[in-house]
PDB file of C-alpha atoms in Angstrom:
ATOM      1  CA  MET A  22     -47.915-123.752 -70.988  1.00  0.00           C
ATOM      2  CA  PRO A  23     -46.795-122.487 -74.429  1.00  0.00           C
ATOM      3  CA  THR A  24     -47.181-124.729 -77.445  1.00  0.00           C
ATOM      4  CA  PRO A  25     -43.944-126.566 -78.236  1.00  0.00           C
ATOM      5  CA  ARG A  26     -42.121-125.443 -81.335  1.00  0.00           C
ATOM      6  CA  LEU A  27     -41.572-128.441 -83.603  1.00  0.00           C
ATOM      7  CA  ILE A  28     -39.119-128.668 -86.506  1.00  0.00           C
ATOM      8  CA  LEU A  29     -39.403-131.395 -89.144  1.00  0.00           C
ATOM      9  CA  GLY A  30     -36.165-132.410 -90.842  1.00  0.00           C
ATOM     10  CA  LEU A  31     -36.353-134.375 -94.098  1.00  0.00           C
ATOM     11  CA  ASP A  32     -33.579-136.271 -95.864  1.00  0.00           C
ATOM     12  CA  PRO A  33     -35.102-136.562 -99.333  1.00  0.00           C
ATOM     13  CA  GLY A  34     -35.017-139.800-101.224  1.00  0.00           C
ATOM     14  CA  LEU A  35     -37.220-141.186-103.950  1.00  0.00           C
ATOM     15  CA  GLU A  36     -37.262-144.656-102.393  1.00  0.00           C
ATOM     16  CA  THR A  37     -36.623-143.843 -98.721  1.00  0.00           C
ATOM     17  CA  THR A  38     -37.008-140.487 -97.010  1.00  0.00           C
ATOM     18  CA  GLY A  39     -35.682-140.051 -93.508  1.00  0.00           C
ATOM     19  CA  TYR A  40     -37.594-137.758 -91.178  1.00  0.00           C
ATOM     20  CA  GLY A  41     -37.020-136.392 -87.713  1.00  0.00           C
ATOM     21  CA  VAL A  42     -39.280-134.201 -85.603  1.00  0.00           C
ATOM     22  CA  LEU A  43     -37.468-132.077 -83.030  1.00  0.00           C
ATOM     23  CA  ASP A  44     -39.274-130.518 -80.094  1.00  0.00           C
ATOM     24  CA  LEU A  45     -37.589-127.291 -78.993  1.00  0.00           C
ATOM     25  CA  THR A  46     -37.792-127.506 -75.220  1.00  0.00           C
ATOM     26  CA  PRO A  47     -36.229-125.170 -72.634  1.00  0.00           C
ATOM     27  CA  ALA A  48     -33.647-127.925 -72.099  1.00  0.00           C
ATOM     28  CA  GLY A  49     -32.759-127.937 -75.799  1.00  0.00           C
ATOM     29  CA  PRO A  50     -33.930-129.831 -78.864  1.00  0.00           C
ATOM     30  CA  ARG A  51     -35.352-133.291 -78.203  1.00  0.00           C
ATOM     31  CA  VAL A  52     -36.480-136.000 -80.614  1.00  0.00           C
ATOM     32  CA  ALA A  53     -40.271-136.258 -80.677  1.00  0.00           C
ATOM     33  CA  GLU A  54     -40.310-138.872 -83.448  1.00  0.00           C
ATOM     34  CA  ALA A  55     -38.065-140.128 -86.220  1.00  0.00           C
ATOM     35  CA  GLY A  56     -38.322-142.732 -88.930  1.00  0.00           C
ATOM     36  CA  VAL A  57     -38.557-143.296 -92.666  1.00  0.00           C
ATOM     37  CA  VAL A  58     -41.200-142.866 -95.339  1.00  0.00           C
ATOM     38  CA  ARG A  59     -40.914-145.344 -98.191  1.00  0.00           C
ATOM     39  CA  SER A  60     -42.285-144.911-101.678  1.00  0.00           C
ATOM     40  CA  ALA A  61     -44.639-147.485-103.195  1.00  0.00           C
ATOM     41  CA  VAL A  62     -42.858-150.699-102.222  1.00  0.00           C
ATOM     42  CA  GLY A  63     -43.280-153.575-104.636  1.00  0.00           C
ATOM     43  CA  ARG A  64     -44.541-151.318-107.403  1.00  0.00           C
ATOM     44  CA  ASP A  65     -42.953-150.832-110.779  1.00  0.00           C
ATOM     45  CA  PRO A  66     -40.100-148.355-110.161  1.00  0.00           C
ATOM     46  CA  ALA A  67     -40.940-146.759-113.481  1.00  0.00           C
ATOM     47  CA  ASP A  68     -44.349-145.678-112.143  1.00  0.00           C
ATOM     48  CA  MET A  69     -43.260-142.289-110.838  1.00  0.00           C
ATOM     49  CA  GLY A  70     -46.845-141.273-110.017  1.00  0.00           C
ATOM     50  CA  ASP A  71     -47.284-144.042-107.449  1.00  0.00           C
ATOM     51  CA  ARG A  72     -43.869-143.386-105.955  1.00  0.00           C
ATOM     52  CA  VAL A  73     -44.373-139.659-105.364  1.00  0.00           C
ATOM     53  CA  LYS A  74     -47.937-140.216-104.138  1.00  0.00           C
ATOM     54  CA  SER A  75     -46.635-142.639-101.488  1.00  0.00           C
ATOM     55  CA  LEU A  76     -44.081-140.063-100.360  1.00  0.00           C
ATOM     56  CA  TYR A  77     -46.693-137.308-100.375  1.00  0.00           C
ATOM     57  CA  ASP A  78     -49.157-139.354 -98.308  1.00  0.00           C
ATOM     58  CA  GLY A  79     -46.443-140.269 -95.787  1.00  0.00           C
ATOM     59  CA  VAL A  80     -45.182-136.718 -95.366  1.00  0.00           C
ATOM     60  CA  CYS A  81     -48.747-135.355 -95.107  1.00  0.00           C
ATOM     61  CA  GLU A  82     -49.421-137.838 -92.305  1.00  0.00           C
ATOM     62  CA  ILE A  83     -46.352-136.599 -90.408  1.00  0.00           C
ATOM     63  CA  LEU A  84     -47.223-132.937 -90.996  1.00  0.00           C
ATOM     64  CA  ASP A  85     -50.820-133.448 -89.861  1.00  0.00           C
ATOM     65  CA  GLN A  86     -49.827-135.427 -86.778  1.00  0.00           C
ATOM     66  CA  TRP A  87     -47.024-133.160 -85.528  1.00  0.00           C
ATOM     67  CA  ARG A  88     -47.943-129.762 -87.042  1.00  0.00           C
ATOM     68  CA  PRO A  89     -44.352-128.467 -87.168  1.00  0.00           C
ATOM     69  CA  THR A  90     -43.683-124.740 -87.358  1.00  0.00           C
ATOM     70  CA  ALA A  91     -40.932-125.270 -89.966  1.00  0.00           C
ATOM     71  CA  VAL A  92     -39.640-127.931 -92.322  1.00  0.00           C
ATOM     72  CA  ALA A  93     -35.934-128.247 -93.112  1.00  0.00           C
ATOM     73  CA  VAL A  94     -34.872-130.166 -96.218  1.00  0.00           C
ATOM     74  CA  GLU A  95     -31.505-130.982 -97.708  1.00  0.00           C
ATOM     75  CA  GLN A  96     -30.784-128.983-100.863  1.00  0.00           C
ATOM     76  CA  LEU A  97     -30.291-130.699-104.173  1.00  0.00           C
ATOM     77  CA  TYR A  98     -26.767-131.437-105.224  1.00  0.00           C
ATOM     78  CA  ALA A  99     -26.247-132.108-108.914  1.00  0.00           C
ATOM     79  CA  HIS A 100     -23.100-133.963-109.879  1.00  0.00           C
ATOM     80  CA  VAL A 101     -22.093-133.406-113.486  1.00  0.00           C
ATOM     81  CA  GLU A 102     -21.643-137.144-114.053  1.00  0.00           C
ATOM     82  CA  HIS A 103     -25.023-138.087-112.517  1.00  0.00           C
ATOM     83  CA  PRO A 104     -27.628-135.463-113.475  1.00  0.00           C
ATOM     84  CA  ARG A 105     -30.436-138.056-113.392  1.00  0.00           C
ATOM     85  CA  THR A 106     -29.999-138.448-109.624  1.00  0.00           C
ATOM     86  CA  ALA A 107     -30.705-134.739-109.057  1.00  0.00           C
ATOM     87  CA  ILE A 108     -33.734-134.878-111.338  1.00  0.00           C
ATOM     88  CA  LEU A 109     -35.176-137.877-109.478  1.00  0.00           C
ATOM     89  CA  MET A 110     -34.463-136.238-106.107  1.00  0.00           C
ATOM     90  CA  ALA A 111     -36.259-133.111-107.285  1.00  0.00           C
ATOM     91  CA  HIS A 112     -39.458-135.145-107.599  1.00  0.00           C
ATOM     92  CA  ALA A 113     -39.270-136.074-103.914  1.00  0.00           C
ATOM     93  CA  ARG A 114     -38.382-132.529-102.814  1.00  0.00           C
ATOM     94  CA  GLY A 115     -41.289-131.133-104.816  1.00  0.00           C
ATOM     95  CA  VAL A 116     -43.669-133.390-102.893  1.00  0.00           C
ATOM     96  CA  TYR A 117     -42.362-132.099 -99.546  1.00  0.00           C
ATOM     97  CA  PHE A 118     -42.559-128.461-100.585  1.00  0.00           C
ATOM     98  CA  LEU A 119     -46.125-128.930-101.851  1.00  0.00           C
ATOM     99  CA  ALA A 120     -47.308-130.723 -98.706  1.00  0.00           C
ATOM    100  CA  ALA A 121     -45.817-128.037 -96.454  1.00  0.00           C
ATOM    101  CA  ALA A 122     -47.103-125.137 -98.591  1.00  0.00           C
ATOM    102  CA  GLN A 123     -50.637-126.569 -98.492  1.00  0.00           C
ATOM    103  CA  ARG A 124     -50.448-126.304 -94.702  1.00  0.00           C
ATOM    104  CA  GLY A 125     -48.786-122.880 -94.610  1.00  0.00           C
ATOM    105  CA  ILE A 126     -45.542-124.269 -93.159  1.00  0.00           C
ATOM    106  CA  PRO A 127     -42.316-122.596 -94.319  1.00  0.00           C
ATOM    107  CA  VAL A 128     -39.630-124.828 -95.834  1.00  0.00           C
ATOM    108  CA  PHE A 129     -35.906-124.127 -95.467  1.00  0.00           C
ATOM    109  CA  SER A 130     -33.212-125.771 -97.591  1.00  0.00           C
ATOM    110  CA  TYR A 131     -29.646-126.422 -96.473  1.00  0.00           C
ATOM    111  CA  PRO A 132     -26.719-127.738 -98.518  1.00  0.00           C
ATOM    112  CA  ALA A 133     -25.381-131.081 -97.252  1.00  0.00           C
ATOM    113  CA  THR A 134     -21.980-129.528 -96.542  1.00  0.00           C
ATOM    114  CA  THR A 135     -23.598-126.841 -94.374  1.00  0.00           C
ATOM    115  CA  VAL A 136     -25.541-129.469 -92.424  1.00  0.00           C
ATOM    116  CA  LYS A 137     -22.394-131.514 -91.862  1.00  0.00           C
ATOM    117  CA  LYS A 138     -20.290-128.506 -90.856  1.00  0.00           C
ATOM    118  CA  THR A 139     -22.973-127.185 -88.502  1.00  0.00           C
ATOM    119  CA  VAL A 140     -23.521-130.509 -86.746  1.00  0.00           C
ATOM    120  CA  THR A 141     -20.036-132.067 -86.821  1.00  0.00           C
ATOM    121  CA  GLY A 142     -17.679-129.164 -87.510  1.00  0.00           C
ATOM    122  CA  HIS A 143     -16.525-130.756 -90.779  1.00  0.00           C
ATOM    123  CA  GLY A 144     -18.278-130.196 -94.125  1.00  0.00           C
ATOM    124  CA  ARG A 145     -17.222-133.582 -95.475  1.00  0.00           C
ATOM    125  CA  ALA A 146     -18.186-135.728 -92.478  1.00  0.00           C
ATOM    126  CA  GLY A 147     -19.049-139.351 -93.178  1.00  0.00           C
ATOM    127  CA  LYS A 148     -22.276-141.161 -92.335  1.00  0.00           C
ATOM    128  CA  GLU A 149     -20.983-142.651 -89.067  1.00  0.00           C
ATOM    129  CA  GLN A 150     -19.541-139.329 -87.933  1.00  0.00           C
ATOM    130  CA  MET A 151     -22.937-137.715 -88.595  1.00  0.00           C
ATOM    131  CA  GLN A 152     -24.729-140.433 -86.633  1.00  0.00           C
ATOM    132  CA  HIS A 153     -22.459-139.962 -83.618  1.00  0.00           C
ATOM    133  CA  ALA A 154     -22.695-136.155 -83.747  1.00  0.00           C
ATOM    134  CA  VAL A 155     -26.502-136.327 -83.847  1.00  0.00           C
ATOM    135  CA  MET A 156     -26.465-138.809 -80.960  1.00  0.00           C
ATOM    136  CA  ARG A 157     -24.263-136.440 -78.933  1.00  0.00           C
ATOM    137  CA  GLU A 158     -26.192-133.247 -79.754  1.00  0.00           C
ATOM    138  CA  LEU A 159     -29.574-134.810 -78.955  1.00  0.00           C
ATOM    139  CA  GLY A 160     -28.460-136.836 -75.930  1.00  0.00           C
ATOM    140  CA  LEU A 161     -29.478-140.164 -77.486  1.00  0.00           C
ATOM    141  CA  ASP A 162     -28.383-143.511 -76.034  1.00  0.00           C
ATOM    142  CA  LYS A 163     -27.230-144.813 -79.412  1.00  0.00           C
ATOM    143  CA  PRO A 164     -26.675-143.459 -82.930  1.00  0.00           C
ATOM    144  CA  PRO A 165     -29.901-143.084 -84.906  1.00  0.00           C
ATOM    145  CA  GLU A 166     -30.423-145.648 -87.659  1.00  0.00           C
ATOM    146  CA  PRO A 167     -30.741-145.938 -90.550  1.00  0.00           C
ATOM    147  CA  HIS A 168     -28.502-143.197 -91.939  1.00  0.00           C
ATOM    148  CA  ASP A 169     -31.567-141.537 -93.503  1.00  0.00           C
ATOM    149  CA  VAL A 170     -32.964-140.868 -90.022  1.00  0.00           C
ATOM    150  CA  ALA A 171     -29.651-139.521 -88.705  1.00  0.00           C
ATOM    151  CA  ASP A 172     -29.402-137.223 -91.730  1.00  0.00           C
ATOM    152  CA  ALA A 173     -32.965-135.959 -91.231  1.00  0.00           C
ATOM    153  CA  LEU A 174     -32.269-135.198 -87.565  1.00  0.00           C
ATOM    154  CA  ALA A 175     -29.040-133.452 -88.590  1.00  0.00           C
ATOM    155  CA  ILE A 176     -30.957-131.302 -91.089  1.00  0.00           C
ATOM    156  CA  ALA A 177     -33.465-130.346 -88.384  1.00  0.00           C
ATOM    157  CA  LEU A 178     -30.585-129.564 -85.983  1.00  0.00           C
ATOM    158  CA  CYS A 179     -28.934-127.426 -88.651  1.00  0.00           C
ATOM    159  CA  HIS A 180     -32.126-125.384 -88.914  1.00  0.00           C
ATOM    160  CA  VAL A 181     -32.399-125.078 -85.141  1.00  0.00           C
ATOM    161  CA  PHE A 182     -28.807-123.876 -84.793  1.00  0.00           C
ATOM    162  CA  SER A 183     -28.824-121.687 -87.921  1.00  0.00           C
ATOM    163  CA  SER A 184     -32.039-119.912 -86.979  1.00  0.00           C
ATOM    164  CA  GLY A 185     -30.813-119.053 -83.488  1.00  0.00           C
ATOM    165  CA  HIS A 186     -33.248-121.263 -81.559  1.00  0.00           C
ATOM    166  CA  VAL A 187     -30.353-122.406 -79.363  1.00  0.00           C
ATOM    167  CA  ALA A 188     -27.981-119.841 -77.876  1.00  0.00           C
ATOM    168  CA  GLY A 189     -24.483-120.273 -79.215  1.00  0.00           C
ATOM    169  CA  GLY A 190     -25.518-122.834 -81.791  1.00  0.00           C
ATOM    170  CA  ALA A 191     -23.912-126.089 -82.728  1.00  0.00           C
ATOM    171  CA  ARG A 192     -20.783-124.347 -83.917  1.00  0.00           C
ATOM    172  CA  SER A 193     -19.901-123.408 -80.347  1.00  0.00           C
ATOM    173  CA  ALA A 194     -20.740-126.865 -79.069  1.00  0.00           C
ATOM    174  CA  THR A 195     -18.857-128.639 -81.834  1.00  0.00           C
ATOM    175  CA  PHE A 196     -15.794-126.454 -82.206  1.00  0.00           C
ATOM    176  CA  THR A 197     -15.106-125.724 -78.559  1.00  0.00           C
ATOM    177  CA  GLY A 198     -16.354-128.980 -77.083  1.00  0.00           C
ATOM    178  CA  VAL A 199     -18.806-127.100 -74.863  1.00  0.00           C
ATOM    179  CA  ASN A 200     -21.711-129.236 -73.685  1.00  0.00           C
ATOM    180  CA  LEU A 201     -24.942-128.177 -75.424  1.00  0.00           C
ATOM    181  CA  LYS A 202     -26.831-128.401 -72.117  1.00  0.00           C
ATOM    182  CA  ALA A 203     -24.432-125.895 -70.570  1.00  0.00           C
ATOM    183  CA  LEU A 204     -25.030-123.490 -73.455  1.00  0.00           C
ATOM    184  CA  ILE A 205     -28.759-123.408 -72.830  1.00  0.00           C
ATOM    185  CA  GLY A 206     -28.498-123.232 -69.065  1.00  0.00           C
ATOM    186  CA  GLU A 207     -29.199-126.833 -68.047  1.00  0.00           C
ATOM    187  CA  ASP A 208     -26.512-128.403 -65.915  1.00  0.00           C
ATOM    188  CA  ASP A 209     -26.306-132.131 -65.187  1.00  0.00           C
TER     189      ASP A 209
END
């Protein structure tokens, strides 16, 4: 039996990072694990070293446990009125890129609007719309929570669909209403 191809999606955050590991099965992408990595809780928020080390340790644990073949991360978005947010987010993203590079795992970045458009069909989809789209695409019983987890799974799905791992991609499933299982040859 061939080794499963695993994709790790990360929704970067300096306090909370959502992650989702997708297993690319013949029946389509399935959630292998999802959750959050939190930076040094209870520590002085000004101690950036402790915060990024906590994120690094958490992401390394996930990478070592699941050994994904690719990591997908949301791209930075810098708003003119809030440049500090982008700078802080860059610290978290740098940790993920370093951890993956140390293990020889390629990292792919996707703008938030691309992730939303790929998964929901609308580049400005809200948090609840994203949760429900991820639930539908992955055949989950309920929307993934918290939003960080849903976003991480959406980022992983965006990579899966954008890289051609699933015939037809999410755009066909989302725009035409075609069932994803039908696209990959699995009928209910």
